[in-house]
Amino acid sequence: MSVNAGVVQGSGWLEQHRSKLYSAGILLAVVLGSIWALSIDSRFLYLLVYVWFGVTYGVLLQYGRFCMAAAVRDLFAVRVPRMAVGMMIAVGLYSLVASVVTLSGFSSFHPNALGWHILIGGLIFGFGFVFTGGCASGSLYKAGEGNLNSVLVIFSISFSQALVVTSGGWLDSFAPASWAESALTKGMPEELTVTQGWFDLFTAGYVWDLKGATLADMLGMGESTFGILFFNTFVNALLPVMIILVALYVFYARKGYLRKSGKTNPTFADELAGIWAMCTSSRNTALAGIGLGIFAGLHMWVTGVLREHYGIFNFGEMLSAMGYEQGLSIQGTVFDPGYWYITTQEAQWGGWVMDKLGIDMMDSIFFGLDNGLPNPLLNAPGFMSIGIILGAAILALARREFKWKIPTLETATFAILGGIFMGIGARLAMGCNIGAFFATVTNGDPSGWIFLLGMVGGGYVGVKVFTRWMDWKMAREGGCDL
Amino acid sequence: MAMSFEQTGAGEWRLDVKGYTCPHPQMYTKKAMQKIASGDVLTLVFDNPSSGESILSMCDSDGNDIIERDELDGNFVWKIRKA
């Protein structure tokens, strides 16, 4: 096979290197922006950790074409396990680093409440990402490649979430009376009017009544080294990863491997070699998985160390001490997970814009009590998302893969509708494929596997619907004998 | 922008999915590979980098050879021979 990449015959030096110059320019802008922020207040180091981990995630995501939507979608659409394998490698590595972080006492992880909402949210989210062409993080890195469809997806996820968490009116009639009764017992501040608004009722009257815990916590061993290593890391993460890898090999890779290797009566060693071949067949994806797993764990550790250094529990305290009071929640907090997270900060972007348009967004538990609505220039996790876009752009430009992609009516419709499904699903499940799956299963919280189950189911249905659309479109347009 | 698939010669086909994002390019490619005969060559034109990785894996799994790859400024032209 001949590969000709990045060579323009007969063109000048500038033409040959224009893309790399843009790449270096973005990197320089991030460096200068970081120095500028530190010159204003050295405590912005806390926010810059999010920025630079975001840039690192963006580089790795673009390098490995790492998109968790593809992990599910490509299995059903084209029978390719590449990304599912990459995702499992990342889960395995993240869980190992997370165990070290937890044992060192710097973990900022909080388990999700376990309930039906996770499965339903995963189903809706998984259905949506088939149409958007990318998961929450995937849409960010693809935006960094110049894909404006992905920018539409980000807008759609942002505003749909902001609308969901402040939803009310006629939707309140779908909330069981028991939710309102339970919500009233929570002693919430009056300004939140907790019995008005479907999502507030859902949160205070249903989710808060559920329990969330790591596997080790459930078994009363959350504090012990054995409990963390054996139950959280091995049983909750590594064992399922191994089972899923074997299943992917058996159902998607074994036949092709045996054909290529000419084995007709494979031994156990041959099967192991086949699993290894599957894991390494897409080198870039596997390397990205390893890198993302390690950096995601390190991110949690660095944030934990900084929180101890500054004596804070949440970035809102630091913002307040720095004189930035606007946009803080009633509790004086802002969204600050301390690890890789995507959809909540996007909801804040949408909510902040709507708030500026005069819509009261702080009359909600999501913004008013928990996450606040900080100015996007002071939104630390928001900068992680921007960092992902910039990191992906840096690498895409350096590899000469950046290209502006203008949406058509079809792709824009899919981006917006798919983004709405993703936004609704993410809020019901209290997170996306990162916050509700990747960060949970790696930290001992079994709820993430339920989200994955929902995501797989939704992805399967999404692929069926998408395939029908493609077939209908080709039949309608004619002239294309495919 | 519209997808196009046409026969360009004896045993030669061209699929153009420029402008499309995931999952269109890999799904159209799969359909095209099912359509052409063993030994035929498909020239695939796309501009969605992420799809490339999935198409590589698809070809590897099905035993199809990617005999040529031209890649520049986000445009990809690959020639794939069906096994």
Coordinates of C-alpha atoms in Angstrom, one line a residue:
Chain A
M1 CA 0.0 0.0 0.0
S2 CA 1.3 3.4 -0.9
V3 CA 0.5 6.3 1.5
N4 CA 0.9 9.9 0.3
A5 CA 0.1 12.2 3.1
G6 CA 0.7 15.9 3.4
V7 CA 2.8 16.5 0.3
V8 CA 1.9 19.2 -2.2
Q9 CA 4.1 18.9 -5.3
G10 CA 5.4 22.2 -6.6
S11 CA 3.9 24.5 -3.9
G12 CA 5.9 26.9 -1.8
W13 CA 7.2 26.6 1.8
L14 CA 4.3 28.6 3.2
E15 CA 1.7 26.5 1.5
Q16 CA 3.4 23.3 2.7
H17 CA 3.6 24.6 6.3
R18 CA 0.6 26.9 6.6
S19 CA -1.4 24.3 8.5
K20 CA 1.4 23.6 10.9
L21 CA 1.9 27.3 11.6
Y22 CA -1.8 27.6 12.5
S23 CA -1.3 24.6 14.8
A24 CA 1.6 26.3 16.5
G25 CA -0.3 29.5 16.7
I26 CA -3.2 27.9 18.6
L27 CA -0.7 26.2 21.0
L28 CA 1.1 29.5 21.5
A29 CA -2.3 31.3 22.2
V30 CA -3.1 28.7 24.9
V31 CA 0.3 29.2 26.5
L32 CA 0.0 33.0 26.4
G33 CA -3.6 32.8 27.6
S34 CA -2.4 30.7 30.6
I35 CA 0.3 33.1 31.4
W36 CA -2.1 36.0 31.2
A37 CA -4.6 34.3 33.6
L38 CA -1.8 33.5 36.1
S39 CA -0.7 37.2 35.9
I40 CA -4.2 38.2 37.0
D41 CA -4.3 35.8 39.9
S42 CA -2.0 32.8 40.5
R43 CA -5.0 30.9 41.8
F44 CA -6.3 30.5 38.2
L45 CA -3.8 27.6 38.2
Y46 CA -6.8 25.6 39.3
L47 CA -8.8 26.5 36.2
L48 CA -5.8 26.0 34.0
V49 CA -5.4 22.4 35.1
Y50 CA -8.8 21.9 33.4
V51 CA -7.6 23.7 30.3
W52 CA -4.4 21.7 29.8
F53 CA -6.0 18.3 30.6
G54 CA -8.7 19.3 28.1
V55 CA -6.0 20.1 25.5
T56 CA -4.4 16.7 26.3
Y57 CA -7.7 14.9 25.9
G58 CA -8.3 16.7 22.6
V59 CA -4.9 15.7 21.2
L60 CA -5.5 12.0 22.3
L61 CA -9.1 11.9 21.0
Q62 CA -8.1 13.2 17.6
Y63 CA -5.0 11.0 17.4
G64 CA -7.0 7.9 18.1
R65 CA -10.3 9.0 16.4
F66 CA -11.5 8.2 19.9
C67 CA -15.3 8.5 20.0
M68 CA -17.5 6.4 22.3
A69 CA -20.4 6.8 20.0
A70 CA -18.4 4.8 17.5
A71 CA -17.8 2.1 20.1
V72 CA -21.5 1.3 20.1
R73 CA -22.6 2.5 16.6
D74 CA -19.8 0.9 14.5
L75 CA -20.5 -2.5 16.1
F76 CA -24.0 -2.6 14.9
A77 CA -23.6 -0.5 11.7
V78 CA -20.4 -2.0 10.2
R79 CA -19.4 -4.7 12.6
V80 CA -16.2 -2.9 13.6
P81 CA -15.1 -3.4 17.2
R82 CA -12.1 -1.0 17.0
M83 CA -13.5 1.7 19.2
A84 CA -15.3 -0.6 21.6
V85 CA -11.9 -2.2 22.2
G86 CA -10.2 1.2 22.6
M87 CA -12.9 2.2 25.1
M88 CA -12.3 -0.9 27.2
I89 CA -8.5 -0.3 27.2
A90 CA -9.2 3.2 28.5
V91 CA -11.6 1.9 31.2
G92 CA -9.0 -0.6 32.3
L93 CA -6.1 1.9 32.5
Y94 CA -8.3 4.6 34.2
S95 CA -9.5 2.2 36.8
L96 CA -5.9 1.3 37.7
V97 CA -4.8 4.9 38.0
A98 CA -8.1 5.8 39.9
S99 CA -7.4 3.1 42.5
V100 CA -4.0 4.7 43.2
V101 CA -5.6 8.2 43.4
T102 CA -8.3 6.8 45.8
L103 CA -5.8 5.1 48.0
S104 CA -3.7 8.2 48.2
G105 CA -6.7 10.1 49.4
F106 CA -7.0 12.6 46.6
S107 CA -10.1 11.2 44.8
S108 CA -12.9 13.7 44.1
F109 CA -15.2 11.1 42.8
H110 CA -18.9 11.0 43.8
P111 CA -21.0 7.9 42.8
N112 CA -24.2 8.4 40.9
A113 CA -27.6 7.5 42.4
L114 CA -28.7 4.1 41.2
G115 CA -32.1 3.9 39.6
W116 CA -34.2 3.5 36.4
H117 CA -33.3 6.9 35.2
I118 CA -29.8 5.8 34.3
L119 CA -31.0 3.1 32.0
I120 CA -33.6 5.3 30.4
G121 CA -31.1 8.2 30.1
G122 CA -28.6 5.9 28.5
L123 CA -31.2 4.6 26.0
I124 CA -32.1 8.1 24.9
F125 CA -28.5 9.3 24.8
G126 CA -27.4 6.2 22.8
F127 CA -30.2 6.7 20.3
G128 CA -29.2 10.3 19.8
F129 CA -25.5 9.9 19.3
V130 CA -26.0 7.6 16.3
F131 CA -27.4 10.7 14.5
T132 CA -25.0 13.3 15.7
G133 CA -22.0 11.2 14.6
G134 CA -20.2 11.6 17.9
C135 CA -20.5 11.3 21.6
A136 CA -20.2 14.3 23.9
S137 CA -16.4 14.4 23.8
G138 CA -16.3 13.1 20.2
S139 CA -18.4 16.1 19.1
L140 CA -15.8 18.4 20.8
Y141 CA -12.8 16.9 19.1
K142 CA -14.6 16.8 15.7
A143 CA -15.4 20.5 16.1
G144 CA -11.6 20.9 16.5
E145 CA -11.2 19.2 13.1
G146 CA -13.4 21.9 11.5
N147 CA -16.6 20.0 11.6
L148 CA -19.4 22.5 12.0
N149 CA -22.0 19.8 12.3
S150 CA -20.3 19.0 15.6
V151 CA -20.6 22.6 16.6
L152 CA -24.3 22.4 16.0
V153 CA -24.4 19.2 18.2
I154 CA -22.6 21.1 21.0
F155 CA -25.2 23.9 20.8
S156 CA -28.0 21.5 20.7
I157 CA -26.7 19.5 23.7
S158 CA -26.2 22.7 25.6
F159 CA -29.6 24.3 25.1
S160 CA -31.6 21.1 25.3
Q161 CA -30.1 20.4 28.7
A162 CA -30.7 23.9 30.0
L163 CA -34.3 23.6 28.9
V164 CA -34.7 20.1 30.5
V165 CA -33.3 21.2 33.9
T166 CA -35.6 24.2 34.1
S167 CA -38.6 22.5 32.5
G168 CA -41.9 23.0 34.2
G169 CA -45.5 24.0 33.4
W170 CA -47.6 21.3 31.8
L171 CA -44.6 18.9 32.2
D172 CA -45.1 19.0 36.0
S173 CA -48.3 16.9 35.6
F174 CA -46.1 14.0 34.6
A175 CA -44.3 14.0 38.0
P176 CA -45.9 11.5 40.4
A177 CA -47.4 13.1 43.5
S178 CA -45.0 11.2 45.6
W179 CA -42.1 13.2 44.1
A180 CA -43.7 16.4 45.3
E181 CA -44.3 15.0 48.7
S182 CA -40.8 13.8 49.0
A183 CA -39.3 17.0 47.6
L184 CA -41.2 19.0 50.3
T185 CA -39.4 17.1 53.0
K186 CA -36.0 18.1 51.8
G187 CA -36.1 21.6 53.3
M188 CA -35.0 23.4 50.2
P189 CA -34.7 27.2 50.2
E190 CA -38.0 28.9 49.1
E191 CA -36.4 30.7 46.1
L192 CA -35.9 27.3 44.4
T193 CA -39.7 26.7 44.5
V194 CA -38.8 23.0 44.5
T195 CA -42.4 21.7 44.0
Q196 CA -42.5 23.6 40.7
G197 CA -40.6 22.3 37.7
W198 CA -40.5 18.7 36.5
F199 CA -36.7 18.3 36.8
D200 CA -36.6 19.8 40.3
L201 CA -39.3 17.3 41.3
F202 CA -37.4 14.5 39.6
T203 CA -34.2 15.5 41.4
A204 CA -35.4 16.3 44.9
G205 CA -38.4 13.9 44.9
Y206 CA -36.8 10.9 43.2
V207 CA -33.0 10.9 42.6
W208 CA -32.1 12.2 46.1
D209 CA -34.1 9.3 47.6
L210 CA -31.9 6.8 45.8
K211 CA -28.5 5.5 47.0
G212 CA -25.3 5.8 45.1
A213 CA -22.2 4.0 46.2
T214 CA -19.1 2.2 45.0
L215 CA -19.1 -1.5 45.1
A216 CA -16.7 -1.5 48.0
D217 CA -18.9 0.9 49.9
M218 CA -21.9 -1.3 49.3
L219 CA -20.0 -4.2 50.9
G220 CA -18.8 -2.1 53.8
M221 CA -15.2 -2.1 52.6
G222 CA -15.0 1.4 51.0
E223 CA -12.2 2.5 53.3
S224 CA -10.0 -0.6 53.0
T225 CA -7.2 -1.1 50.5
F226 CA -8.5 -4.6 49.7
G227 CA -12.0 -3.3 49.1
I228 CA -10.8 -0.6 46.7
L229 CA -8.4 -2.8 44.8
F230 CA -10.5 -5.9 44.6
F231 CA -14.1 -4.8 44.4
N232 CA -13.8 -1.3 42.9
T233 CA -11.0 -1.9 40.5
F234 CA -11.0 -5.6 39.7
V235 CA -14.6 -6.7 40.1
N236 CA -16.2 -3.5 39.0
A237 CA -13.8 -2.5 36.2
L238 CA -11.2 -5.0 35.1
L239 CA -13.3 -8.1 35.2
P240 CA -16.1 -6.6 33.1
V241 CA -13.5 -5.2 30.7
M242 CA -12.0 -8.7 30.2
I243 CA -15.4 -10.2 29.7
I244 CA -16.4 -7.6 27.1
L245 CA -13.1 -7.9 25.3
V246 CA -13.6 -11.7 25.0
A247 CA -17.2 -11.2 23.8
L248 CA -16.0 -8.6 21.2
Y249 CA -13.4 -11.1 20.0
V250 CA -15.9 -14.0 19.8
F251 CA -18.6 -12.1 18.0
Y252 CA -16.7 -9.6 15.9
A253 CA -13.0 -10.4 15.4
R254 CA -12.4 -14.2 15.8
K255 CA -13.7 -15.3 12.4
G256 CA -11.5 -12.7 10.5
Y257 CA -8.4 -13.5 12.7
L258 CA -8.6 -17.2 12.2
R259 CA -9.1 -16.7 8.4
K260 CA -6.1 -14.4 8.2
S261 CA -3.9 -16.6 10.4
G262 CA -4.9 -19.8 8.6
K263 CA -5.8 -21.6 11.9
T264 CA -8.5 -24.2 11.5
N265 CA -8.2 -25.8 14.9
P266 CA -7.1 -23.0 17.2
T267 CA -5.6 -23.7 20.5
F268 CA -6.2 -21.6 23.7
A269 CA -2.9 -19.8 22.9
D270 CA -4.1 -19.0 19.4
E271 CA -7.3 -17.5 20.8
L272 CA -5.3 -15.4 23.2
A273 CA -3.1 -14.3 20.3
G274 CA -6.3 -13.4 18.5
I275 CA -7.6 -11.2 21.4
W276 CA -4.2 -9.5 21.4
A277 CA -4.3 -9.0 17.7
M278 CA -7.8 -7.4 18.1
C279 CA -6.6 -5.1 20.8
T280 CA -3.6 -3.9 18.8
S281 CA -5.1 -3.9 15.3
S282 CA -5.9 -0.2 15.5
R283 CA -2.7 1.1 17.0
N284 CA -3.7 4.7 17.2
T285 CA -7.0 3.9 19.0
A286 CA -5.3 1.6 21.4
L287 CA -2.6 4.2 22.2
A288 CA -5.2 6.9 22.7
G289 CA -7.1 4.6 25.0
I290 CA -4.0 4.0 27.1
G291 CA -3.2 7.7 27.2
L292 CA -6.7 8.8 28.0
G293 CA -7.0 6.2 30.8
I294 CA -3.8 7.4 32.4
F295 CA -4.4 11.1 32.0
A296 CA -8.0 10.9 33.2
G297 CA -6.8 9.4 36.4
L298 CA -4.0 11.9 36.7
H299 CA -6.5 14.7 36.2
M300 CA -8.4 13.6 39.3
W301 CA -5.1 13.4 41.3
V302 CA -3.8 16.8 40.3
T303 CA -7.2 18.5 41.1
G304 CA -7.3 16.7 44.5
V305 CA -3.8 17.9 45.3
L306 CA -4.7 21.5 44.4
R307 CA -7.8 21.4 46.4
E308 CA -5.8 20.4 49.4
H309 CA -3.1 23.0 48.6
Y310 CA -5.7 25.8 48.4
G311 CA -7.9 24.4 51.2
I312 CA -11.0 24.3 49.1
F313 CA -13.7 21.8 48.4
N314 CA -15.1 23.5 45.3
F315 CA -13.9 26.1 42.8
G316 CA -16.8 28.3 43.9
E317 CA -15.0 29.0 47.2
M318 CA -12.0 30.1 45.2
L319 CA -14.0 32.3 42.9
S320 CA -15.7 33.9 45.9
A321 CA -12.3 34.6 47.5
M322 CA -11.1 36.1 44.3
G323 CA -14.1 38.5 44.2
Y324 CA -16.2 36.7 41.5
E325 CA -19.5 36.2 43.3
Q326 CA -21.8 36.3 40.3
G327 CA -23.1 33.0 39.0
L328 CA -22.4 31.0 42.2
S329 CA -25.1 28.7 43.5
I330 CA -27.0 29.3 46.7
Q331 CA -24.4 27.1 48.4
G332 CA -21.6 29.2 46.9
T333 CA -20.5 26.4 44.6
V334 CA -20.1 25.9 40.9
F335 CA -19.8 22.8 38.8
D336 CA -16.4 21.4 39.6
P337 CA -16.2 17.6 39.3
G338 CA -12.4 17.5 39.5
Y339 CA -12.2 15.0 36.7
W340 CA -13.2 14.5 33.0
Y341 CA -16.8 15.5 32.5
I342 CA -18.6 17.1 29.6
T343 CA -22.3 17.6 29.5
T344 CA -22.9 19.6 32.7
Q345 CA -20.6 22.5 31.7
E346 CA -22.3 22.5 28.3
A347 CA -25.7 22.8 30.1
Q348 CA -24.2 25.8 31.9
W349 CA -23.2 27.4 28.6
G350 CA -26.8 27.1 27.4
G351 CA -28.2 28.2 30.7
W352 CA -25.9 31.2 30.9
V353 CA -27.0 32.5 27.5
M354 CA -30.7 32.0 28.4
D355 CA -30.1 33.7 31.7
K356 CA -28.6 36.7 29.9
L357 CA -31.7 36.7 27.7
G358 CA -33.8 37.3 30.8
I359 CA -35.0 33.8 31.5
D360 CA -34.8 32.9 35.2
M361 CA -32.5 29.9 35.2
M362 CA -31.4 30.0 38.9
D363 CA -34.9 29.0 40.0
S364 CA -33.8 25.4 39.6
I365 CA -31.9 22.8 41.7
F366 CA -29.5 22.1 38.8
F367 CA -28.3 25.7 38.4
G368 CA -29.5 27.5 41.6
L369 CA -28.5 24.9 44.2
D370 CA -25.8 22.7 42.6
N371 CA -23.9 24.0 39.7
G372 CA -24.4 27.7 39.5
L373 CA -24.2 29.7 36.3
P374 CA -20.7 31.2 36.1
N375 CA -19.6 33.4 33.3
P376 CA -18.1 31.1 30.7
L377 CA -14.8 32.9 31.2
L378 CA -14.8 31.6 34.7
N379 CA -16.2 28.2 34.1
A380 CA -13.3 25.8 34.8
P381 CA -14.8 22.5 33.4
G382 CA -16.1 24.6 30.5
F383 CA -12.5 25.5 29.7
M384 CA -11.7 21.7 29.7
S385 CA -14.3 21.4 26.9
I386 CA -12.8 24.3 25.0
G387 CA -9.4 22.7 25.6
I388 CA -10.5 19.5 23.9
I389 CA -11.6 21.5 20.8
L390 CA -8.2 23.4 20.8
G391 CA -6.2 20.2 21.4
A392 CA -7.9 18.4 18.6
A393 CA -7.4 21.5 16.3
I394 CA -3.7 21.6 17.2
L395 CA -3.2 18.0 16.1
A396 CA -5.6 18.0 13.2
L397 CA -3.8 21.1 11.8
A398 CA -0.4 19.6 12.4
R399 CA -1.4 16.4 10.6
R400 CA -3.1 18.5 7.8
E401 CA -6.4 16.9 8.5
F402 CA -8.3 20.1 9.4
K403 CA -11.1 20.9 7.1
W404 CA -14.1 23.2 7.5
K405 CA -17.2 21.0 7.0
I406 CA -20.4 23.0 6.3
P407 CA -23.6 21.3 7.4
T408 CA -26.3 20.4 4.9
L409 CA -29.9 20.4 5.7
E410 CA -29.7 16.6 6.3
T411 CA -26.6 16.7 8.5
A412 CA -27.7 19.8 10.4
T413 CA -31.1 18.2 11.2
F414 CA -29.4 15.1 12.5
A415 CA -27.0 17.2 14.5
I416 CA -29.7 19.2 16.2
L417 CA -32.2 16.4 16.7
G418 CA -29.5 14.0 17.8
G419 CA -28.1 16.6 20.2
I420 CA -31.5 17.1 21.7
F421 CA -31.8 13.4 22.5
M422 CA -28.3 13.4 23.9
G423 CA -29.1 16.4 26.1
I424 CA -32.3 14.9 27.5
G425 CA -30.6 11.5 28.0
A426 CA -27.6 13.1 29.7
R427 CA -29.7 15.0 32.2
L428 CA -32.0 12.1 33.0
A429 CA -28.9 9.8 33.6
M430 CA -27.1 12.7 35.4
G431 CA -24.2 12.5 32.9
C432 CA -23.1 11.4 29.5
N433 CA -20.8 8.6 28.3
I434 CA -18.0 10.2 30.3
G435 CA -19.7 11.4 33.5
A436 CA -22.3 8.6 33.7
F437 CA -20.1 5.8 32.3
F438 CA -16.4 6.3 32.0
A439 CA -15.8 8.1 35.3
T440 CA -18.1 5.9 37.2
V441 CA -17.2 2.3 36.2
T442 CA -13.5 3.2 36.7
N443 CA -14.1 4.5 40.2
G444 CA -16.0 1.5 41.5
D445 CA -19.5 2.7 40.8
P446 CA -21.5 0.0 39.0
S447 CA -24.2 2.5 37.8
G448 CA -22.0 3.2 34.8
W449 CA -22.5 -0.3 33.4
I450 CA -26.3 0.2 33.6
F451 CA -25.7 3.5 31.6
L452 CA -23.6 1.5 29.1
L453 CA -26.4 -1.1 28.8
G454 CA -28.9 1.7 28.0
M455 CA -26.4 3.3 25.6
V456 CA -26.0 0.0 23.7
G457 CA -29.7 -0.5 23.5
G458 CA -30.3 3.0 22.3
G459 CA -27.4 2.8 19.8
Y460 CA -28.9 -0.5 18.4
V461 CA -32.3 1.1 17.8
G462 CA -30.6 4.2 16.4
V463 CA -28.6 2.3 13.9
K464 CA -31.7 0.4 12.7
V465 CA -33.6 3.8 12.3
F466 CA -30.5 5.4 10.6
T467 CA -30.1 2.5 8.2
R468 CA -33.8 2.7 7.2
W469 CA -33.3 6.4 6.6
M470 CA -30.3 5.8 4.4
D471 CA -32.1 3.1 2.4
W472 CA -35.2 5.3 2.0
K473 CA -33.0 8.3 0.9
M474 CA -31.1 6.3 -1.7
A475 CA -34.3 4.8 -3.1
R476 CA -35.9 8.2 -3.3
E477 CA -33.0 10.0 -4.9
G478 CA -32.4 7.2 -7.4
G479 CA -29.4 7.4 -9.8
C480 CA -27.3 5.7 -7.3
D481 CA -27.2 2.0 -7.6
L482 CA -26.0 1.2 -4.1
Chain B
M1 CA -23.5 17.8 -1.6
A2 CA -24.7 14.3 -2.4
M3 CA -23.2 10.9 -2.2
S4 CA -22.3 9.4 -5.5
F5 CA -21.5 5.8 -6.5
E6 CA -20.6 4.9 -10.0
Q7 CA -18.7 2.4 -12.1
T8 CA -15.7 4.1 -13.8
G9 CA -14.4 1.2 -15.8
A10 CA -14.1 -2.6 -15.9
G11 CA -13.9 -3.7 -12.3
E12 CA -13.5 -0.1 -11.1
W13 CA -15.9 1.9 -9.0
R14 CA -15.9 5.3 -7.3
L15 CA -17.7 6.3 -4.1
D16 CA -17.7 9.9 -3.2
V17 CA -19.0 10.8 0.3
K18 CA -17.2 14.1 0.8
G19 CA -19.1 16.4 3.2
Y20 CA -20.5 13.5 5.2
T21 CA -19.6 12.9 8.8
C22 CA -19.9 9.7 10.9
P23 CA -21.5 7.3 10.4
H24 CA -22.4 7.9 6.7
P25 CA -18.9 7.3 5.1
Q26 CA -18.3 3.9 6.7
M27 CA -21.9 2.8 6.2
Y28 CA -21.9 3.8 2.5
T29 CA -18.5 2.1 2.1
K30 CA -19.8 -1.1 3.6
K31 CA -22.7 -1.1 1.2
A32 CA -20.4 -0.3 -1.8
M33 CA -18.0 -3.2 -0.9
Q34 CA -21.0 -5.5 -0.7
K35 CA -22.1 -4.3 -4.1
I36 CA -18.8 -4.8 -6.1
A37 CA -17.3 -8.1 -7.1
S38 CA -14.2 -9.9 -5.7
G39 CA -11.1 -8.3 -7.3
D40 CA -12.8 -5.0 -8.1
V41 CA -11.3 -1.8 -7.0
L42 CA -13.2 0.9 -5.2
T43 CA -11.9 4.5 -5.2
L44 CA -13.3 6.0 -2.0
V45 CA -13.3 9.8 -1.6
F46 CA -14.1 11.2 1.9
D47 CA -13.2 14.0 4.2
N48 CA -14.1 12.8 7.6
P49 CA -10.9 11.6 9.3
S50 CA -12.7 9.6 12.0
S51 CA -14.4 7.4 9.4
G52 CA -11.0 6.4 8.0
E53 CA -10.1 4.5 11.2
S54 CA -13.3 2.5 11.1
I55 CA -12.9 1.8 7.3
L56 CA -9.4 0.6 7.9
S57 CA -10.7 -1.8 10.6
M58 CA -13.5 -2.9 8.3
C59 CA -11.1 -3.7 5.5
D60 CA -8.8 -5.5 7.8
S61 CA -11.6 -7.6 9.2
D62 CA -13.1 -8.5 5.8
G63 CA -9.7 -9.1 4.2
N64 CA -9.9 -6.3 1.7
D65 CA -6.7 -4.6 0.6
I66 CA -6.2 -0.8 0.8
I67 CA -3.8 -0.5 -2.1
E68 CA -3.3 3.3 -2.2
R69 CA -4.0 6.2 0.2
D70 CA -3.7 9.8 -0.7
E71 CA -4.4 12.2 2.1
L72 CA -4.1 16.0 2.1
D73 CA -5.7 18.9 4.0
G74 CA -8.6 16.7 5.3
N75 CA -9.3 15.1 1.9
F76 CA -8.8 11.3 1.7
V77 CA -8.7 9.2 -1.5
W78 CA -8.3 5.5 -0.9
K79 CA -8.3 2.6 -3.4
I80 CA -9.6 -0.6 -1.9
R81 CA -9.4 -4.0 -3.7
K82 CA -12.2 -6.4 -2.6
A83 CA -10.9 -9.8 -1.5

